[in-house]
PDB file of C-alpha atoms in Angstrom:
ATOM      1  CA  GLY R  12    -120.317-100.797  86.480  1.00  0.00           C
ATOM      2  CA  GLU R  13    -122.878-100.308  83.746  1.00  0.00           C
ATOM      3  CA  ASN R  14    -124.485 -96.918  83.723  1.00  0.00           C
ATOM      4  CA  VAL R  15    -126.974 -94.863  81.705  1.00  0.00           C
ATOM      5  CA  GLU R  16    -127.001 -91.103  82.101  1.00  0.00           C
ATOM      6  CA  GLN R  17    -129.996 -89.085  80.965  1.00  0.00           C
ATOM      7  CA  HIS R  18    -130.363 -85.343  80.393  1.00  0.00           C
ATOM      8  CA  PRO R  19    -132.106 -83.099  81.079  1.00  0.00           C
ATOM      9  CA  SER R  20    -133.906 -84.145  84.235  1.00  0.00           C
ATOM     10  CA  THR R  21    -136.692 -81.662  83.499  1.00  0.00           C
ATOM     11  CA  LEU R  22    -137.771 -80.184  80.177  1.00  0.00           C
ATOM     12  CA  SER R  23    -140.472 -77.636  79.566  1.00  0.00           C
ATOM     13  CA  VAL R  24    -141.590 -76.789  76.030  1.00  0.00           C
ATOM     14  CA  GLN R  25    -144.405 -74.912  74.387  1.00  0.00           C
ATOM     15  CA  GLU R  26    -147.068 -76.923  72.608  1.00  0.00           C
ATOM     16  CA  GLY R  27    -145.999 -77.486  69.025  1.00  0.00           C
ATOM     17  CA  ASP R  28    -142.297 -77.196  69.739  1.00  0.00           C
ATOM     18  CA  SER R  29    -139.853 -80.089  69.617  1.00  0.00           C
ATOM     19  CA  ALA R  30    -138.360 -81.863  72.623  1.00  0.00           C
ATOM     20  CA  VAL R  31    -135.052 -83.690  72.706  1.00  0.00           C
ATOM     21  CA  ILE R  32    -133.862 -86.010  75.476  1.00  0.00           C
ATOM     22  CA  LYS R  33    -130.330 -87.381  75.451  1.00  0.00           C
ATOM     23  CA  CYS R  34    -128.768 -90.477  76.991  1.00  0.00           C
ATOM     24  CA  THR R  35    -125.305 -91.946  77.148  1.00  0.00           C
ATOM     25  CA  TYR R  36    -124.398 -95.488  78.107  1.00  0.00           C
ATOM     26  CA  SER R  37    -121.206 -97.046  79.376  1.00  0.00           C
ATOM     27  CA  ASP R  38    -121.349-100.674  78.220  1.00  0.00           C
ATOM     28  CA  SER R  39    -120.163-100.769  74.614  1.00  0.00           C
ATOM     29  CA  ALA R  40    -121.735-104.221  74.235  1.00  0.00           C
ATOM     30  CA  SER R  41    -125.232-102.780  74.667  1.00  0.00           C
ATOM     31  CA  ASN R  42    -127.256-103.289  71.514  1.00  0.00           C
ATOM     32  CA  TYR R  43    -130.873-102.570  72.398  1.00  0.00           C
ATOM     33  CA  PHE R  44    -132.144 -99.153  73.476  1.00  0.00           C
ATOM     34  CA  PRO R  45    -135.804 -98.739  74.454  1.00  0.00           C
ATOM     35  CA  TRP R  46    -137.578 -95.574  75.527  1.00  0.00           C
ATOM     36  CA  TYR R  47    -140.415 -95.717  78.020  1.00  0.00           C
ATOM     37  CA  LYS R  48    -143.082 -93.159  78.837  1.00  0.00           C
ATOM     38  CA  GLN R  49    -144.509 -93.096  82.329  1.00  0.00           C
ATOM     39  CA  GLU R  50    -147.495 -90.945  83.135  1.00  0.00           C
ATOM     40  CA  LEU R  51    -148.127 -89.949  86.711  1.00  0.00           C
ATOM     41  CA  GLY R  52    -149.124 -92.949  88.790  1.00  0.00           C
ATOM     42  CA  LYS R  53    -149.032 -95.312  85.836  1.00  0.00           C
ATOM     43  CA  ARG R  54    -146.732 -98.016  84.561  1.00  0.00           C
ATOM     44  CA  PRO R  55    -143.835 -97.378  82.177  1.00  0.00           C
ATOM     45  CA  GLN R  56    -144.827 -98.143  78.598  1.00  0.00           C
ATOM     46  CA  LEU R  57    -142.538 -98.683  75.639  1.00  0.00           C
ATOM     47  CA  ILE R  58    -142.916 -95.943  73.030  1.00  0.00           C
ATOM     48  CA  ILE R  59    -140.037 -96.671  70.690  1.00  0.00           C
ATOM     49  CA  ASP R  60    -136.848 -98.722  70.608  1.00  0.00           C
ATOM     50  CA  ILE R  61    -133.779 -99.036  68.460  1.00  0.00           C
ATOM     51  CA  ARG R  62    -131.204-101.751  67.901  1.00  0.00           C
ATOM     52  CA  SER R  63    -127.538-101.101  67.368  1.00  0.00           C
ATOM     53  CA  ASN R  64    -127.598-102.051  63.686  1.00  0.00           C
ATOM     54  CA  VAL R  65    -129.780 -99.003  62.975  1.00  0.00           C
ATOM     55  CA  GLY R  66    -128.824 -95.339  63.300  1.00  0.00           C
ATOM     56  CA  GLU R  67    -132.297 -93.845  63.339  1.00  0.00           C
ATOM     57  CA  LYS R  68    -135.880 -94.953  63.730  1.00  0.00           C
ATOM     58  CA  LYS R  69    -139.060 -92.936  63.409  1.00  0.00           C
ATOM     59  CA  ASP R  70    -142.649 -93.518  64.405  1.00  0.00           C
ATOM     60  CA  GLN R  71    -144.972 -90.607  63.598  1.00  0.00           C
ATOM     61  CA  ARG R  72    -143.926 -87.730  65.863  1.00  0.00           C
ATOM     62  CA  ILE R  73    -141.305 -89.730  67.733  1.00  0.00           C
ATOM     63  CA  ALA R  74    -137.810 -90.553  66.529  1.00  0.00           C
ATOM     64  CA  VAL R  75    -134.729 -92.036  68.125  1.00  0.00           C
ATOM     65  CA  THR R  76    -131.139 -91.669  66.953  1.00  0.00           C
ATOM     66  CA  LEU R  77    -128.172 -93.775  67.966  1.00  0.00           C
ATOM     67  CA  ASN R  78    -124.470 -93.012  67.769  1.00  0.00           C
ATOM     68  CA  LYS R  79    -122.666 -96.226  68.693  1.00  0.00           C
ATOM     69  CA  THR R  80    -119.221 -94.678  68.501  1.00  0.00           C
ATOM     70  CA  ALA R  81    -120.115 -92.022  71.028  1.00  0.00           C
ATOM     71  CA  LYS R  82    -122.377 -94.393  72.991  1.00  0.00           C
ATOM     72  CA  HIS R  83    -125.099 -91.828  72.767  1.00  0.00           C
ATOM     73  CA  PHE R  84    -128.772 -92.004  71.825  1.00  0.00           C
ATOM     74  CA  SER R  85    -131.551 -89.441  71.783  1.00  0.00           C
ATOM     75  CA  LEU R  86    -135.330 -89.210  71.728  1.00  0.00           C
ATOM     76  CA  HIS R  87    -136.913 -86.553  69.545  1.00  0.00           C
ATOM     77  CA  ILE R  88    -140.565 -85.579  69.867  1.00  0.00           C
ATOM     78  CA  THR R  89    -141.884 -83.155  67.263  1.00  0.00           C
ATOM     79  CA  GLU R  90    -145.080 -81.082  67.365  1.00  0.00           C
ATOM     80  CA  THR R  91    -145.432 -81.723  71.075  1.00  0.00           C
ATOM     81  CA  GLN R  92    -148.899 -81.914  72.594  1.00  0.00           C
ATOM     82  CA  PRO R  93    -150.038 -81.557  76.212  1.00  0.00           C
ATOM     83  CA  GLU R  94    -150.643 -85.308  76.368  1.00  0.00           C
ATOM     84  CA  ASP R  95    -146.917 -85.832  75.759  1.00  0.00           C
ATOM     85  CA  SER R  96    -146.350 -84.541  79.287  1.00  0.00           C
ATOM     86  CA  ALA R  97    -144.892 -87.434  81.283  1.00  0.00           C
ATOM     87  CA  VAL R  98    -141.613 -88.860  82.529  1.00  0.00           C
ATOM     88  CA  TYR R  99    -139.503 -90.452  79.819  1.00  0.00           C
ATOM     89  CA  PHE R 100    -136.887 -93.102  80.580  1.00  0.00           C
ATOM     90  CA  CYS R 101    -134.154 -94.298  78.297  1.00  0.00           C
ATOM     91  CA  ALA R 102    -132.571 -97.692  78.805  1.00  0.00           C
ATOM     92  CA  ALA R 103    -129.772 -99.844  77.456  1.00  0.00           C
ATOM     93  CA  SER R 104    -129.376-103.597  77.373  1.00  0.00           C
ATOM     94  CA  LYS R 105    -127.960-106.508  75.453  1.00  0.00           C
ATOM     95  CA  THR R 106    -130.200-108.949  73.633  1.00  0.00           C
ATOM     96  CA  GLY R 107    -130.180-112.554  74.657  1.00  0.00           C
ATOM     97  CA  GLY R 108    -131.302-112.004  78.200  1.00  0.00           C
ATOM     98  CA  PHE R 109    -129.260-109.410  80.001  1.00  0.00           C
ATOM     99  CA  LYS R 110    -129.967-106.709  82.519  1.00  0.00           C
ATOM    100  CA  THR R 111    -131.615-103.506  81.344  1.00  0.00           C
ATOM    101  CA  ILE R 112    -130.158-100.333  82.824  1.00  0.00           C
ATOM    102  CA  PHE R 113    -132.534 -97.375  83.019  1.00  0.00           C
ATOM    103  CA  GLY R 114    -131.725 -93.697  83.014  1.00  0.00           C
ATOM    104  CA  ALA R 115    -132.996 -91.512  85.826  1.00  0.00           C
ATOM    105  CA  GLY R 116    -135.781 -90.076  83.705  1.00  0.00           C
ATOM    106  CA  THR R 117    -136.760 -86.747  82.153  1.00  0.00           C
ATOM    107  CA  ARG R 118    -139.902 -85.007  83.258  1.00  0.00           C
ATOM    108  CA  LEU R 119    -141.394 -83.351  80.175  1.00  0.00           C
ATOM    109  CA  PHE R 120    -143.914 -80.548  80.535  1.00  0.00           C
ATOM    110  CA  VAL R 121    -145.745 -79.416  77.416  1.00  0.00           C
ATOM    111  CA  LYS R 122    -147.425 -76.073  77.990  1.00  0.00           C
ATOM    112  CA  ALA R 123    -150.605 -75.372  76.092  1.00  0.00           C
TER     113      ALA R 123
ATOM    114  CA  GLU B  14    -154.539-110.142  75.967  1.00  0.00           C
ATOM    115  CA  ALA B  15    -154.170-109.410  79.668  1.00  0.00           C
ATOM    116  CA  GLY B  16    -151.147-107.435  80.714  1.00  0.00           C
ATOM    117  CA  VAL B  17    -148.903-107.962  83.699  1.00  0.00           C
ATOM    118  CA  VAL B  18    -150.992-108.124  86.853  1.00  0.00           C
ATOM    119  CA  GLN B  19    -149.754-107.060  90.256  1.00  0.00           C
ATOM    120  CA  SER B  20    -151.321-106.985  93.672  1.00  0.00           C
ATOM    121  CA  PRO B  21    -151.832-105.252  95.915  1.00  0.00           C
ATOM    122  CA  ARG B  22    -151.730-101.840  94.243  1.00  0.00           C
ATOM    123  CA  TYR B  23    -151.053-100.072  97.504  1.00  0.00           C
ATOM    124  CA  LYS B  24    -149.677-101.213 100.825  1.00  0.00           C
ATOM    125  CA  ILE B  25    -149.055 -99.271 104.019  1.00  0.00           C
ATOM    126  CA  ILE B  26    -147.218-101.013 106.826  1.00  0.00           C
ATOM    127  CA  GLU B  27    -145.243-100.133 109.892  1.00  0.00           C
ATOM    128  CA  LYS B  28    -141.516-100.668 109.928  1.00  0.00           C
ATOM    129  CA  LYS B  29    -140.305-104.103 110.960  1.00  0.00           C
ATOM    130  CA  GLN B  30    -143.454-105.694 109.568  1.00  0.00           C
ATOM    131  CA  PRO B  31    -143.324-108.190 106.688  1.00  0.00           C
ATOM    132  CA  VAL B  32    -144.894-107.498 103.296  1.00  0.00           C
ATOM    133  CA  ALA B  33    -145.371-109.509 100.118  1.00  0.00           C
ATOM    134  CA  PHE B  34    -146.102-108.538  96.545  1.00  0.00           C
ATOM    135  CA  TRP B  35    -147.523-110.766  93.845  1.00  0.00           C
ATOM    136  CA  CYS B  36    -147.047-110.688  90.080  1.00  0.00           C
ATOM    137  CA  ASN B  37    -148.660-112.589  87.246  1.00  0.00           C
ATOM    138  CA  PRO B  38    -146.742-112.045  83.996  1.00  0.00           C
ATOM    139  CA  ILE B  39    -148.097-112.058  80.469  1.00  0.00           C
ATOM    140  CA  SER B  40    -148.896-115.585  79.392  1.00  0.00           C
ATOM    141  CA  GLY B  41    -145.956-117.200  77.643  1.00  0.00           C
ATOM    142  CA  HIS B  42    -143.375-114.716  78.878  1.00  0.00           C
ATOM    143  CA  ASN B  43    -140.508-116.705  80.300  1.00  0.00           C
ATOM    144  CA  THR B  44    -138.599-113.777  81.771  1.00  0.00           C
ATOM    145  CA  LEU B  45    -139.851-111.920  84.822  1.00  0.00           C
ATOM    146  CA  TYR B  46    -138.317-108.886  86.489  1.00  0.00           C
ATOM    147  CA  TRP B  47    -138.828-107.186  89.805  1.00  0.00           C
ATOM    148  CA  TYR B  48    -137.834-103.517  89.923  1.00  0.00           C
ATOM    149  CA  ARG B  49    -137.877-100.909  92.633  1.00  0.00           C
ATOM    150  CA  GLN B  50    -138.664 -97.362  91.582  1.00  0.00           C
ATOM    151  CA  ASN B  51    -137.998 -94.546  93.999  1.00  0.00           C
ATOM    152  CA  LEU B  52    -139.697 -91.214  93.508  1.00  0.00           C
ATOM    153  CA  GLY B  53    -138.145 -89.304  90.637  1.00  0.00           C
ATOM    154  CA  GLN B  54    -135.890 -92.160  89.624  1.00  0.00           C
ATOM    155  CA  GLY B  55    -135.822 -94.855  86.981  1.00  0.00           C
ATOM    156  CA  PRO B  56    -136.603 -98.479  87.760  1.00  0.00           C
ATOM    157  CA  GLU B  57    -133.772-100.407  89.401  1.00  0.00           C
ATOM    158  CA  LEU B  58    -133.593-104.139  88.896  1.00  0.00           C
ATOM    159  CA  LEU B  59    -133.901-106.269  92.013  1.00  0.00           C
ATOM    160  CA  ILE B  60    -134.105-109.722  90.470  1.00  0.00           C
ATOM    161  CA  ARG B  61    -134.606-111.346  87.082  1.00  0.00           C
ATOM    162  CA  TYR B  62    -136.006-114.812  86.447  1.00  0.00           C
ATOM    163  CA  GLU B  63    -135.644-116.989  83.395  1.00  0.00           C
ATOM    164  CA  ASN B  64    -138.519-119.400  83.890  1.00  0.00           C
ATOM    165  CA  GLU B  65    -138.148-120.519  87.527  1.00  0.00           C
ATOM    166  CA  GLU B  66    -134.446-119.738  87.811  1.00  0.00           C
ATOM    167  CA  ALA B  67    -133.191-116.501  89.323  1.00  0.00           C
ATOM    168  CA  VAL B  68    -130.428-115.531  86.872  1.00  0.00           C
ATOM    169  CA  ASP B  69    -129.615-112.089  88.267  1.00  0.00           C
ATOM    170  CA  ASP B  70    -130.233-111.225  91.896  1.00  0.00           C
ATOM    171  CA  SER B  71    -127.094-109.185  92.440  1.00  0.00           C
ATOM    172  CA  GLN B  72    -129.087-106.075  93.434  1.00  0.00           C
ATOM    173  CA  LEU B  73    -131.460-107.858  95.785  1.00  0.00           C
ATOM    174  CA  PRO B  74    -130.773-107.026  99.476  1.00  0.00           C
ATOM    175  CA  LYS B  75    -130.755-110.621 100.549  1.00  0.00           C
ATOM    176  CA  ASP B  76    -130.762-109.933 104.255  1.00  0.00           C
ATOM    177  CA  ARG B  77    -134.388-108.816 104.078  1.00  0.00           C
ATOM    178  CA  PHE B  78    -135.657-109.420 100.559  1.00  0.00           C
ATOM    179  CA  SER B  79    -136.599-112.745  99.038  1.00  0.00           C
ATOM    180  CA  ALA B  80    -138.379-113.786  95.890  1.00  0.00           C
ATOM    181  CA  GLU B  81    -139.675-116.909  94.290  1.00  0.00           C
ATOM    182  CA  ARG B  82    -141.178-117.959  91.017  1.00  0.00           C
ATOM    183  CA  LEU B  83    -142.571-121.387  91.509  1.00  0.00           C
ATOM    184  CA  LYS B  84    -143.452-123.232  88.298  1.00  0.00           C
ATOM    185  CA  GLY B  85    -141.981-120.409  86.280  1.00  0.00           C
ATOM    186  CA  VAL B  86    -145.169-118.344  86.096  1.00  0.00           C
ATOM    187  CA  ASP B  87    -146.355-116.200  89.039  1.00  0.00           C
ATOM    188  CA  SER B  88    -143.844-114.617  91.347  1.00  0.00           C
ATOM    189  CA  THR B  89    -143.814-113.171  94.830  1.00  0.00           C
ATOM    190  CA  LEU B  90    -141.417-110.647  96.325  1.00  0.00           C
ATOM    191  CA  LYS B  91    -141.157-110.456 100.085  1.00  0.00           C
ATOM    192  CA  ILE B  92    -139.593-107.999 102.483  1.00  0.00           C
ATOM    193  CA  GLN B  93    -139.042-109.016 106.067  1.00  0.00           C
ATOM    194  CA  PRO B  94    -138.634-106.895 108.069  1.00  0.00           C
ATOM    195  CA  ALA B  95    -139.489-103.715 106.176  1.00  0.00           C
ATOM    196  CA  GLU B  96    -137.531-100.527 106.789  1.00  0.00           C
ATOM    197  CA  LEU B  97    -138.467 -96.899 106.209  1.00  0.00           C
ATOM    198  CA  GLY B  98    -136.157 -96.765 103.192  1.00  0.00           C
ATOM    199  CA  ASP B  99    -138.097 -99.532 101.469  1.00  0.00           C
ATOM    200  CA  SER B 100    -140.909 -97.137 100.643  1.00  0.00           C
ATOM    201  CA  ALA B 101    -141.095 -97.140  96.847  1.00  0.00           C
ATOM    202  CA  VAL B 102    -143.067 -98.498  93.935  1.00  0.00           C
ATOM    203  CA  TYR B 103    -142.285-102.138  93.201  1.00  0.00           C
ATOM    204  CA  LEU B 104    -142.739-102.918  89.538  1.00  0.00           C
ATOM    205  CA  CYS B 105    -142.990-106.311  87.952  1.00  0.00           C
ATOM    206  CA  ALA B 106    -142.259-106.730  84.270  1.00  0.00           C
ATOM    207  CA  SER B 107    -142.147-109.634  81.857  1.00  0.00           C
ATOM    208  CA  SER B 108    -140.706-110.306  78.449  1.00  0.00           C
ATOM    209  CA  SER B 109    -140.294-113.111  75.984  1.00  0.00           C
ATOM    210  CA  GLN B 110    -136.550-113.590  75.807  1.00  0.00           C
ATOM    211  CA  GLY B 111    -134.413-115.458  73.392  1.00  0.00           C
ATOM    212  CA  PRO B 112    -130.984-115.063  71.851  1.00  0.00           C
ATOM    213  CA  HIS B 113    -132.395-113.193  68.870  1.00  0.00           C
ATOM    214  CA  ARG B 114    -135.161-111.278  70.562  1.00  0.00           C
ATOM    215  CA  ASN B 115    -135.056-107.781  71.886  1.00  0.00           C
ATOM    216  CA  ASN B 116    -135.671-107.084  75.520  1.00  0.00           C
ATOM    217  CA  GLU B 117    -139.044-105.328  75.260  1.00  0.00           C
ATOM    218  CA  GLN B 118    -140.448-105.466  78.730  1.00  0.00           C
ATOM    219  CA  PHE B 119    -144.087-105.071  79.668  1.00  0.00           C
ATOM    220  CA  PHE B 120    -144.634-103.530  83.069  1.00  0.00           C
ATOM    221  CA  GLY B 121    -147.348-104.116  85.591  1.00  0.00           C
ATOM    222  CA  PRO B 122    -149.084-101.230  87.374  1.00  0.00           C
ATOM    223  CA  GLY B 123    -146.795-101.575  90.379  1.00  0.00           C
ATOM    224  CA  THR B 124    -147.322-101.803  94.118  1.00  0.00           C
ATOM    225  CA  ARG B 125    -146.811 -98.579  96.000  1.00  0.00           C
ATOM    226  CA  LEU B 126    -145.340 -99.449  99.396  1.00  0.00           C
ATOM    227  CA  THR B 127    -145.322 -96.969 102.245  1.00  0.00           C
ATOM    228  CA  VAL B 128    -143.429 -97.919 105.385  1.00  0.00           C
ATOM    229  CA  LEU B 129    -144.308 -95.811 108.428  1.00  0.00           C
TER     230      LEU B 129
END
């Protein structure tokens, strides 16, 4: 069945360094890839998304890249700050009303 | 604009007891999702509604779980009877779907269920 794999499960970086989280998906028809940030005890919130007609998207310190051929997409956070510490989930879905499959999450620790 | 509202926020029950969760989606959002999130895991879809119709309930354990979305707005998710393994956070989300829209989902704060 459809599957999204996410790595690493835990990531610890020093403040100011970059963090990269990688995901692969199995359904080649997937065309929408959101990333959610979930702080402890809070709801997941969308931080950035990308559609399959785009290879890269950037929003300030956050960027996402997509390789459709490899069915692989990544989240890049530059100049990390302690408030970036959270669990990040990638997801894959198809537009038009289809199920969203979430990765298992990456717990990011940014050390001050 | 109010976000997705869920209640209760926390629920502790003994096994074999029934429990119900309520969700009020963002106004105008025709699609509503119920997810279960176990500790350290991503959300897993239980059921998805398009207006009042359940269009994907393949992951809903139908022997004990039920859901409804009367009038295509609020929704309730029920478990009867609850089992120890049902302890999790139950998240409701909503989105405004259409053939040319993305699937950005807005999540509620969740209901943390503990079954003793």
